[in-house]
Amino acid sequence: MNQSKIIELNSKQPLLINPDRPIYLDYQATTPVDPLVLEQMLPFLTHDFGNAASRSHPYGWTAEKAVEKARQQVADAIHADPREIVWTSGATEATNLALKGAAHFYSGKGKHLITLRTEHKATLDTCRQLEREGFEITYLEVQEDGLVDLQAFAAAIRPDTIIASVLYVNNEIGVIQPMEAIGKMLRAHKVLFHVDAVQALGKIPVDVEAIQADMMSLSGHKIYGPKGIGALYVRRKPRVRVEAQVHGGGHERGMRSGTLPTHQIVGMGAAAELAVQSMESDAKRIRQLRDRLLQGIQERVEETYINGNMEHRVPHNLNISFAFVEGESLIMALKEIAVSSGSACTSASLEPSYVLRALGKSDELAHSSIRFGIGRYTTEEEIDATIELIAGKVDKLRELSPLWEMHQEGIDLNSIQWAAH
Amino acid sequence: MAYSEKVIDHYENPRNVGAMDKDDRGVGTGMVGAPACGDVMRLQIKVNEQGIIEDAKFKTYGCGSAIASSSLVTEWVKGKTLDEAMTIKNSHIAEELELPPVKIHCSVLAEDAIKAAVEDYRQKQGGAQVVVQPVMASAQTAH
Ligand SMILES: Cc1ncc(COP(=O)(O)O)c(C=O)c1O
Ligand code: FES
């Protein structure tokens, strides 16, 4: 089997899927660059290589024009003005710029921020750094289904709260937070609203006006664009100020210095436009695949548990715990599928996923979870093969599991005195 | 994470998977770890009149290295006396399976399982020399 299968999707150029590689179901980790996007990027590496900051010759003008077109494309994708878009190296940098930049600028007003326990590490680790600088952070609990409780949110707002940061669509469990309600509440309290929309763009409509976002982090490589490029939306009306974190030539109106990577920016712009165009058809197809996967697994495997709300969720993500099997060993068994696990050992930290823990999942179930990320190039055959593999391997591992044996014998695992933590 | 070939071999073809009657007087059962830590290992040994381990079985809930460590241990203890079995150290297991540092605790667990099984057997025989420190405590320090 070393013949490559060529599939043609909504792209002009075919994407090569090599059957010798595992089935890719990790689209929340990253996505391949869409061939249509790549095509637009390439000239800017060679022929149109100019520096967008060169004002004195056509090389620079061409690059600048391309950068501004991409800025418009990204702005359009989130209903913003192009002057509100700042290029960064990715969403991690965008979030650093948003939270540190605004916290530093507004520290005279207050030193309190609010975020969720289930945020991406880009947010959580930035908040930790702000704590070291003397800011105070409230990490809100979420409910069992991963959604934040609006009343608890409201109760956390204090007179000295300056910023709240919320993950629009969770990268591990795909749940969609009630952004409109949160935005409205924050605006009423004059608290700046930063949104990590990395996993939302291209999956659901994103509109900075509708949710009254003040800042928004975006990333290229989650929307079939290149890695190493992202953007921060910074609202102009009412004006939001962020202090630069990277200093240099004063690019991006002083908010983020550094020569603009034209080809990456062009890729992100093209990807954002394509993401919005193909959102509906992608989502429809992906939902069918997700339903097929879920149904297949549930028919074939007992004792499975879905993590995260199923209704307020993007169909691109399915996160399931397989009770009585440990996630890392399951991933090892599933070497024909590229997925990610919330289990101990993949993170090298020996801690189960903090997101699943925040949902109040037992450590066992957190250890046994698999995240399936479905994307633009996933096929029905891949889903069917995945179901087959999962069913077989879970069975095999349960045969090996003393916990499964005890469960079969009707022993309540909670009644056993395990080593205390 | 890349696994050594030996881990993969034991993982894909685990030796001596199964259960023995834990109420049998000739069977020692050791269960260590905790579901919340992501690993539970159960090792059972069948000891003959001469005090030799005749047979061993395991079941493990845990990562690939934990499964491989317990599978390997079932092979190693067979044919050994109880005292000989007690000399198997986690470092031997880790070395044999070429475990990376983050996986050392999986081999510690396997060593603890041997001790727990031997102790259980000895207790059944009339609680003779008890040599081990509490097994659960050492499993716990691993996490
Ligand atoms: C929700 C979320 N936020 C932020 C990031 C970081 O984005 P980037 O890789 O562009 O820095 C990711 C990707 O890992 C993500 O999934
Ligand atoms: S059992 Fe936890 S890492 Fe091996």
PDB file of N, CA and C in Angstrom, chain A residues 349-409:
ATOM      1  N   SER A 349       3.477  15.644  31.958  1.00  0.00           N
ATOM      2  CA  SER A 349       3.341  16.207  33.295  1.00  0.00           C
ATOM      3  C   SER A 349       2.733  15.185  34.252  1.00  0.00           C
ATOM      4  N   LEU A 350       2.313  14.070  33.726  1.00  0.00           N
ATOM      5  CA  LEU A 350       1.651  13.020  34.501  1.00  0.00           C
ATOM      6  C   LEU A 350       0.378  13.508  35.177  1.00  0.00           C
ATOM      7  N   GLU A 351      -0.150  14.586  34.680  1.00  0.00           N
ATOM      8  CA  GLU A 351      -1.412  15.105  35.202  1.00  0.00           C
ATOM      9  C   GLU A 351      -2.468  14.924  34.130  1.00  0.00           C
ATOM     10  N   PRO A 352      -3.656  14.482  34.507  1.00  0.00           N
ATOM     11  CA  PRO A 352      -4.695  14.431  33.486  1.00  0.00           C
ATOM     12  C   PRO A 352      -5.107  15.851  33.085  1.00  0.00           C
ATOM     13  N   SER A 353      -5.759  15.941  31.946  1.00  0.00           N
ATOM     14  CA  SER A 353      -6.148  17.233  31.381  1.00  0.00           C
ATOM     15  C   SER A 353      -6.789  18.166  32.411  1.00  0.00           C
ATOM     16  N   TYR A 354      -6.259  19.377  32.520  1.00  0.00           N
ATOM     17  CA  TYR A 354      -6.847  20.323  33.475  1.00  0.00           C
ATOM     18  C   TYR A 354      -8.225  20.773  33.021  1.00  0.00           C
ATOM     19  N   VAL A 355      -8.471  20.682  31.723  1.00  0.00           N
ATOM     20  CA  VAL A 355      -9.793  21.076  31.233  1.00  0.00           C
ATOM     21  C   VAL A 355     -10.841  20.071  31.717  1.00  0.00           C
ATOM     22  N   LEU A 356     -10.548  18.789  31.538  1.00  0.00           N
ATOM     23  CA  LEU A 356     -11.523  17.788  31.971  1.00  0.00           C
ATOM     24  C   LEU A 356     -11.671  17.796  33.492  1.00  0.00           C
ATOM     25  N   ARG A 357     -10.578  18.038  34.178  1.00  0.00           N
ATOM     26  CA  ARG A 357     -10.667  18.130  35.646  1.00  0.00           C
ATOM     27  C   ARG A 357     -11.572  19.285  36.045  1.00  0.00           C
ATOM     28  N   ALA A 358     -11.458  20.392  35.290  1.00  0.00           N
ATOM     29  CA  ALA A 358     -12.282  21.557  35.612  1.00  0.00           C
ATOM     30  C   ALA A 358     -13.770  21.260  35.420  1.00  0.00           C
ATOM     31  N   LEU A 359     -14.098  20.272  34.592  1.00  0.00           N
ATOM     32  CA  LEU A 359     -15.496  19.878  34.406  1.00  0.00           C
ATOM     33  C   LEU A 359     -15.941  18.964  35.544  1.00  0.00           C
ATOM     34  N   GLY A 360     -15.044  18.699  36.469  1.00  0.00           N
ATOM     35  CA  GLY A 360     -15.389  17.835  37.584  1.00  0.00           C
ATOM     36  C   GLY A 360     -15.330  16.355  37.221  1.00  0.00           C
ATOM     37  N   LYS A 361     -14.674  16.041  36.087  1.00  0.00           N
ATOM     38  CA  LYS A 361     -14.536  14.632  35.708  1.00  0.00           C
ATOM     39  C   LYS A 361     -13.586  13.954  36.691  1.00  0.00           C
ATOM     40  N   SER A 362     -13.852  12.723  36.981  1.00  0.00           N
ATOM     41  CA  SER A 362     -12.937  11.997  37.844  1.00  0.00           C
ATOM     42  C   SER A 362     -11.603  11.871  37.115  1.00  0.00           C
ATOM     43  N   ASP A 363     -10.551  11.688  37.887  1.00  0.00           N
ATOM     44  CA  ASP A 363      -9.243  11.547  37.259  1.00  0.00           C
ATOM     45  C   ASP A 363      -9.219  10.367  36.302  1.00  0.00           C
ATOM     46  N   GLU A 364      -9.936   9.298  36.682  1.00  0.00           N
ATOM     47  CA  GLU A 364      -9.962   8.114  35.813  1.00  0.00           C
ATOM     48  C   GLU A 364     -10.488   8.475  34.444  1.00  0.00           C
ATOM     49  N   LEU A 365     -11.641   9.153  34.436  1.00  0.00           N
ATOM     50  CA  LEU A 365     -12.242   9.469  33.140  1.00  0.00           C
ATOM     51  C   LEU A 365     -11.403  10.502  32.395  1.00  0.00           C
ATOM     52  N   ALA A 366     -10.772  11.385  33.134  1.00  0.00           N
ATOM     53  CA  ALA A 366      -9.905  12.356  32.476  1.00  0.00           C
ATOM     54  C   ALA A 366      -8.710  11.639  31.837  1.00  0.00           C
ATOM     55  N   HIS A 367      -8.215  10.627  32.533  1.00  0.00           N
ATOM     56  CA  HIS A 367      -7.091   9.859  32.003  1.00  0.00           C
ATOM     57  C   HIS A 367      -7.477   9.057  30.763  1.00  0.00           C
ATOM     58  N   SER A 368      -8.753   8.783  30.607  1.00  0.00           N
ATOM     59  CA  SER A 368      -9.209   7.870  29.549  1.00  0.00           C
ATOM     60  C   SER A 368      -9.777   8.590  28.349  1.00  0.00           C
ATOM     61  N   SER A 369      -9.479   9.868  28.207  1.00  0.00           N
ATOM     62  CA  SER A 369     -10.175  10.627  27.179  1.00  0.00           C
ATOM     63  C   SER A 369      -9.373  10.735  25.891  1.00  0.00           C
ATOM     64  N   ILE A 370     -10.118  10.797  24.812  1.00  0.00           N
ATOM     65  CA  ILE A 370      -9.531  10.994  23.483  1.00  0.00           C
ATOM     66  C   ILE A 370     -10.234  12.167  22.823  1.00  0.00           C
ATOM     67  N   ARG A 371      -9.444  13.054  22.226  1.00  0.00           N
ATOM     68  CA  ARG A 371     -10.033  14.154  21.465  1.00  0.00           C
ATOM     69  C   ARG A 371      -9.951  13.829  19.986  1.00  0.00           C
ATOM     70  N   PHE A 372     -11.114  13.774  19.350  1.00  0.00           N
ATOM     71  CA  PHE A 372     -11.173  13.584  17.906  1.00  0.00           C
ATOM     72  C   PHE A 372     -11.424  14.950  17.278  1.00  0.00           C
ATOM     73  N   GLY A 373     -10.537  15.367  16.400  1.00  0.00           N
ATOM     74  CA  GLY A 373     -10.730  16.636  15.705  1.00  0.00           C
ATOM     75  C   GLY A 373     -10.989  16.353  14.235  1.00  0.00           C
ATOM     76  N   ILE A 374     -12.180  16.704  13.780  1.00  0.00           N
ATOM     77  CA  ILE A 374     -12.571  16.420  12.396  1.00  0.00           C
ATOM     78  C   ILE A 374     -12.404  17.690  11.575  1.00  0.00           C
ATOM     79  N   GLY A 375     -11.937  17.538  10.349  1.00  0.00           N
ATOM     80  CA  GLY A 375     -11.667  18.741   9.569  1.00  0.00           C
ATOM     81  C   GLY A 375     -12.039  18.643   8.104  1.00  0.00           C
ATOM     82  N   ARG A 376     -11.583  19.635   7.370  1.00  0.00           N
ATOM     83  CA  ARG A 376     -11.976  19.825   5.976  1.00  0.00           C
ATOM     84  C   ARG A 376     -11.679  18.616   5.104  1.00  0.00           C
ATOM     85  N   TYR A 377     -10.651  17.852   5.455  1.00  0.00           N
ATOM     86  CA  TYR A 377     -10.264  16.753   4.564  1.00  0.00           C
ATOM     87  C   TYR A 377     -10.629  15.375   5.108  1.00  0.00           C
ATOM     88  N   THR A 378     -11.354  15.346   6.201  1.00  0.00           N
ATOM     89  CA  THR A 378     -11.747  14.053   6.767  1.00  0.00           C
ATOM     90  C   THR A 378     -12.784  13.388   5.853  1.00  0.00           C
ATOM     91  N   THR A 379     -12.623  12.087   5.652  1.00  0.00           N
ATOM     92  CA  THR A 379     -13.569  11.386   4.790  1.00  0.00           C
ATOM     93  C   THR A 379     -14.385  10.378   5.590  1.00  0.00           C
ATOM     94  N   GLU A 380     -15.466   9.935   4.986  1.00  0.00           N
ATOM     95  CA  GLU A 380     -16.326   8.941   5.615  1.00  0.00           C
ATOM     96  C   GLU A 380     -15.557   7.644   5.850  1.00  0.00           C
ATOM     97  N   GLU A 381     -14.715   7.273   4.883  1.00  0.00           N
ATOM     98  CA  GLU A 381     -13.934   6.028   5.043  1.00  0.00           C
ATOM     99  C   GLU A 381     -13.018   6.131   6.260  1.00  0.00           C
ATOM    100  N   GLU A 382     -12.463   7.313   6.455  1.00  0.00           N
ATOM    101  CA  GLU A 382     -11.579   7.494   7.608  1.00  0.00           C
ATOM    102  C   GLU A 382     -12.355   7.348   8.913  1.00  0.00           C
ATOM    103  N   ILE A 383     -13.559   7.882   8.924  1.00  0.00           N
ATOM    104  CA  ILE A 383     -14.386   7.781  10.133  1.00  0.00           C
ATOM    105  C   ILE A 383     -14.735   6.311  10.386  1.00  0.00           C
ATOM    106  N   ASP A 384     -15.107   5.597   9.333  1.00  0.00           N
ATOM    107  CA  ASP A 384     -15.479   4.185   9.510  1.00  0.00           C
ATOM    108  C   ASP A 384     -14.288   3.353   9.994  1.00  0.00           C
ATOM    109  N   ALA A 385     -13.130   3.641   9.434  1.00  0.00           N
ATOM    110  CA  ALA A 385     -11.930   2.917   9.867  1.00  0.00           C
ATOM    111  C   ALA A 385     -11.625   3.234  11.329  1.00  0.00           C
ATOM    112  N   THR A 386     -11.860   4.473  11.705  1.00  0.00           N
ATOM    113  CA  THR A 386     -11.603   4.891  13.082  1.00  0.00           C
ATOM    114  C   THR A 386     -12.516   4.136  14.057  1.00  0.00           C
ATOM    115  N   ILE A 387     -13.779   4.038  13.705  1.00  0.00           N
ATOM    116  CA  ILE A 387     -14.731   3.330  14.575  1.00  0.00           C
ATOM    117  C   ILE A 387     -14.274   1.882  14.775  1.00  0.00           C
ATOM    118  N   GLU A 388     -13.912   1.263  13.665  1.00  0.00           N
ATOM    119  CA  GLU A 388     -13.439  -0.117  13.682  1.00  0.00           C
ATOM    120  C   GLU A 388     -12.247  -0.274  14.632  1.00  0.00           C
ATOM    121  N   LEU A 389     -11.278   0.599  14.442  1.00  0.00           N
ATOM    122  CA  LEU A 389     -10.054   0.537  15.246  1.00  0.00           C
ATOM    123  C   LEU A 389     -10.342   0.764  16.720  1.00  0.00           C
ATOM    124  N   ILE A 390     -11.130   1.778  16.996  1.00  0.00           N
ATOM    125  CA  ILE A 390     -11.437   2.116  18.391  1.00  0.00           C
ATOM    126  C   ILE A 390     -12.097   0.922  19.075  1.00  0.00           C
ATOM    127  N   ALA A 391     -13.099   0.366  18.408  1.00  0.00           N
ATOM    128  CA  ALA A 391     -13.842  -0.731  19.029  1.00  0.00           C
ATOM    129  C   ALA A 391     -12.906  -1.898  19.337  1.00  0.00           C
ATOM    130  N   GLY A 392     -12.061  -2.250  18.381  1.00  0.00           N
ATOM    131  CA  GLY A 392     -11.153  -3.371  18.568  1.00  0.00           C
ATOM    132  C   GLY A 392     -10.142  -3.123  19.677  1.00  0.00           C
ATOM    133  N   LYS A 393      -9.553  -1.949  19.667  1.00  0.00           N
ATOM    134  CA  LYS A 393      -8.477  -1.673  20.622  1.00  0.00           C
ATOM    135  C   LYS A 393      -9.007  -1.455  22.031  1.00  0.00           C
ATOM    136  N   VAL A 394     -10.151  -0.835  22.153  1.00  0.00           N
ATOM    137  CA  VAL A 394     -10.706  -0.650  23.498  1.00  0.00           C
ATOM    138  C   VAL A 394     -10.999  -2.029  24.100  1.00  0.00           C
ATOM    139  N   ASP A 395     -11.564  -2.894  23.281  1.00  0.00           N
ATOM    140  CA  ASP A 395     -11.820  -4.275  23.746  1.00  0.00           C
ATOM    141  C   ASP A 395     -10.545  -4.937  24.234  1.00  0.00           C
ATOM    142  N   LYS A 396      -9.512  -4.799  23.434  1.00  0.00           N
ATOM    143  CA  LYS A 396      -8.255  -5.450  23.763  1.00  0.00           C
ATOM    144  C   LYS A 396      -7.688  -4.912  25.077  1.00  0.00           C
ATOM    145  N   LEU A 397      -7.727  -3.608  25.218  1.00  0.00           N
ATOM    146  CA  LEU A 397      -7.166  -3.011  26.429  1.00  0.00           C
ATOM    147  C   LEU A 397      -8.020  -3.313  27.655  1.00  0.00           C
ATOM    148  N   ARG A 398      -9.326  -3.456  27.439  1.00  0.00           N
ATOM    149  CA  ARG A 398     -10.170  -3.799  28.580  1.00  0.00           C
ATOM    150  C   ARG A 398      -9.905  -5.231  29.044  1.00  0.00           C
ATOM    151  N   GLU A 399      -9.567  -6.082  28.076  1.00  0.00           N
ATOM    152  CA  GLU A 399      -9.174  -7.446  28.450  1.00  0.00           C
ATOM    153  C   GLU A 399      -7.963  -7.413  29.378  1.00  0.00           C
ATOM    154  N   LEU A 400      -7.137  -6.403  29.186  1.00  0.00           N
ATOM    155  CA  LEU A 400      -5.907  -6.255  29.982  1.00  0.00           C
ATOM    156  C   LEU A 400      -6.150  -5.519  31.294  1.00  0.00           C
ATOM    157  N   SER A 401      -7.313  -4.920  31.438  1.00  0.00           N
ATOM    158  CA  SER A 401      -7.521  -3.980  32.540  1.00  0.00           C
ATOM    159  C   SER A 401      -8.139  -4.653  33.765  1.00  0.00           C
ATOM    160  N   PRO A 402      -7.456  -4.573  34.896  1.00  0.00           N
ATOM    161  CA  PRO A 402      -8.044  -5.128  36.116  1.00  0.00           C
ATOM    162  C   PRO A 402      -9.294  -4.350  36.523  1.00  0.00           C
ATOM    163  N   LEU A 403      -9.353  -3.088  36.137  1.00  0.00           N
ATOM    164  CA  LEU A 403     -10.517  -2.284  36.512  1.00  0.00           C
ATOM    165  C   LEU A 403     -11.755  -2.742  35.755  1.00  0.00           C
ATOM    166  N   TRP A 404     -11.561  -3.087  34.496  1.00  0.00           N
ATOM    167  CA  TRP A 404     -12.672  -3.583  33.684  1.00  0.00           C
ATOM    168  C   TRP A 404     -13.181  -4.901  34.270  1.00  0.00           C
ATOM    169  N   GLU A 405     -12.246  -5.753  34.656  1.00  0.00           N
ATOM    170  CA  GLU A 405     -12.623  -7.041  35.249  1.00  0.00           C
ATOM    171  C   GLU A 405     -13.462  -6.810  36.511  1.00  0.00           C
ATOM    172  N   MET A 406     -13.006  -5.880  37.341  1.00  0.00           N
ATOM    173  CA  MET A 406     -13.745  -5.606  38.571  1.00  0.00           C
ATOM    174  C   MET A 406     -15.119  -5.029  38.261  1.00  0.00           C
ATOM    175  N   HIS A 407     -15.148  -4.165  37.248  1.00  0.00           N
ATOM    176  CA  HIS A 407     -16.434  -3.594  36.854  1.00  0.00           C
ATOM    177  C   HIS A 407     -17.394  -4.684  36.375  1.00  0.00           C
ATOM    178  N   GLN A 408     -16.855  -5.625  35.594  1.00  0.00           N
ATOM    179  CA  GLN A 408     -17.679  -6.735  35.102  1.00  0.00           C
ATOM    180  C   GLN A 408     -18.205  -7.595  36.247  1.00  0.00           C
ATOM    181  N   GLU A 409     -17.390  -7.681  37.299  1.00  0.00           N
ATOM    182  CA  GLU A 409     -17.812  -8.474  38.451  1.00  0.00           C
ATOM    183  C   GLU A 409     -18.718  -7.691  39.389  1.00  0.00           C
TER     184      GLU A 409
END
